[in-house]
Amino acid sequence: MTLFDVMDILDAKLLVGRKLLNTKVDTAFSADLLSDVLAYARPGSVLLTGLTNPQVVRTASVLDIAAIVIVRGKIPPAETLRLAEELEIPIMATHYILFESSGRLYRHGIVGCIQKVGADEIVAL
Amino acid sequence: MQYENSYPVKGGDFKEAGKVAVLVKMALKKMGVAPEILRRAAIAAYESEVNIISYARMGTIRLQVRDDHIRIDVEDEGPGIEDIELAMRPGYSTATELIRELGFGAGMGLVNIKSCSDEFEITSEVNQGTKLRILFRIPETG
Ligand SMILES: Nc1ncnc2c1ncn2[C@@H]1O[C@H](COP(=O)(O)OP(=O)(O)O)[C@@H](O)[C@H]1O
Ligand SMILES: [Mg+2]
């Protein structure tokens, strides 16, 4: 599907990146932890998150993420949007919670950019 | 291919976090480094940068690019790490609430830097600082 479809499925509002809405996507990663995003998200994926700081955009840029979906109805601060414009990362905002957003995309064929994290990498504390 | 740059990082400067990582990525992209390699290097730079900001007073991230490798040297002035083995353990963290609010501080930074890289060395002196030497090999093409 395209980012257009993602917007449609999540009833999302586009905040940055109108020109990039034809980008094709078929995988996603959901997290509120940027360390996990940096460790596990894959290029070309959609990133679903409740974080709204500029660090999300920088993380997406470093990883070549196709678009950021901000969940739970949060509106990112102006500096985040400005940075997204500058680094050309589309951002959309949805009122759905993270679980619901992920589920709705999954139902339409978007799958996780990875399925599992290797057994020896599972945090055992 | 020959490129060198040095990026200063200020401790406590949370809102700047990730800036150096993006600059590293842009520099490597301009050099024509393969996306898979430059991504790993930028990820390592990001976690290194966040660690300086989170734990040290100040530091630098030095980027060196050669035909067959990328080298990132991270050096900071700060408290140092007493038990490196413990610090390297996935999930171990002394991060403050401020760091967690940013989306970091899950104790996965150093492990991820190591797993992204082809060679990784960490040395630290308590009350002085910490050094990382991170290497990425560029395979010959053609
Ligand atoms: N540059 C540094 N100076 C001092 N302590 C550090 C530094 N980098 C890491 N540490 C220590 O090692 C721990 C683990 O670091 P890391 O793996 O990056 O996870 P996190 O930063 O999420 O806690 C930190 O919580 C901190 O106690
Ligand atoms: Mg860290």
PDB file of N, CA, C and O in Angstrom, chain A residues 119-125, chain B residues 89-92:
ATOM      1  N   ALA A 119      16.499 -14.911  20.679  1.00  0.00           N
ATOM      2  CA  ALA A 119      16.353 -15.356  22.076  1.00  0.00           C
ATOM      3  C   ALA A 119      17.474 -14.822  22.963  1.00  0.00           C
ATOM      4  O   ALA A 119      17.250 -14.426  24.099  1.00  0.00           O
ATOM      5  N   ASP A 120      18.709 -14.776  22.428  1.00  0.00           N
ATOM      6  CA  ASP A 120      19.821 -14.332  23.262  1.00  0.00           C
ATOM      7  C   ASP A 120      19.839 -12.820  23.426  1.00  0.00           C
ATOM      8  O   ASP A 120      20.610 -12.283  24.194  1.00  0.00           O
ATOM      9  N   GLU A 121      18.979 -12.140  22.687  1.00  0.00           N
ATOM     10  CA  GLU A 121      18.916 -10.689  22.839  1.00  0.00           C
ATOM     11  C   GLU A 121      17.796 -10.282  23.787  1.00  0.00           C
ATOM     12  O   GLU A 121      17.647  -9.124  24.136  1.00  0.00           O
ATOM     13  N   ILE A 122      16.976 -11.247  24.184  1.00  0.00           N
ATOM     14  CA  ILE A 122      15.873 -10.915  25.080  1.00  0.00           C
ATOM     15  C   ILE A 122      16.425 -10.500  26.436  1.00  0.00           C
ATOM     16  O   ILE A 122      17.285 -11.148  27.007  1.00  0.00           O
ATOM     17  N   VAL A 123      15.947  -9.358  26.891  1.00  0.00           N
ATOM     18  CA  VAL A 123      16.468  -8.783  28.131  1.00  0.00           C
ATOM     19  C   VAL A 123      16.090  -9.688  29.317  1.00  0.00           C
ATOM     20  O   VAL A 123      14.933  -9.948  29.573  1.00  0.00           O
ATOM     21  N   ALA A 124      17.114 -10.154  30.012  1.00  0.00           N
ATOM     22  CA  ALA A 124      16.856 -10.988  31.186  1.00  0.00           C
ATOM     23  C   ALA A 124      17.419 -10.305  32.415  1.00  0.00           C
ATOM     24  O   ALA A 124      18.607 -10.386  32.700  1.00  0.00           O
ATOM     25  N   LEU A 125      16.586  -9.585  33.109  1.00  0.00           N
ATOM     26  CA  LEU A 125      17.065  -8.906  34.322  1.00  0.00           C
ATOM     27  C   LEU A 125      16.199  -9.297  35.507  1.00  0.00           C
ATOM     28  O   LEU A 125      14.994  -9.434  35.360  1.00  0.00           O
TER      29      LEU A 125
ATOM     30  N   ARG B  89      25.698  -4.961  29.655  1.00  0.00           N
ATOM     31  CA  ARG B  89      24.628  -5.948  29.769  1.00  0.00           C
ATOM     32  C   ARG B  89      23.297  -5.361  29.281  1.00  0.00           C
ATOM     33  O   ARG B  89      22.916  -4.274  29.702  1.00  0.00           O
ATOM     34  N   PRO B  90      22.619  -6.062  28.370  1.00  0.00           N
ATOM     35  CA  PRO B  90      21.336  -5.552  27.853  1.00  0.00           C
ATOM     36  C   PRO B  90      20.366  -5.271  28.992  1.00  0.00           C
ATOM     37  O   PRO B  90      20.139  -6.131  29.846  1.00  0.00           O
ATOM     38  N   GLY B  91      19.838  -4.076  29.023  1.00  0.00           N
ATOM     39  CA  GLY B  91      18.848  -3.733  30.035  1.00  0.00           C
ATOM     40  C   GLY B  91      19.428  -3.021  31.245  1.00  0.00           C
ATOM     41  O   GLY B  91      18.703  -2.399  32.003  1.00  0.00           O
ATOM     42  N   TYR B  92      20.760  -3.087  31.414  1.00  0.00           N
ATOM     43  CA  TYR B  92      21.347  -2.365  32.552  1.00  0.00           C
ATOM     44  C   TYR B  92      21.407  -0.873  32.239  1.00  0.00           C
ATOM     45  O   TYR B  92      21.933  -0.471  31.204  1.00  0.00           O
TER      46      TYR B  92
END
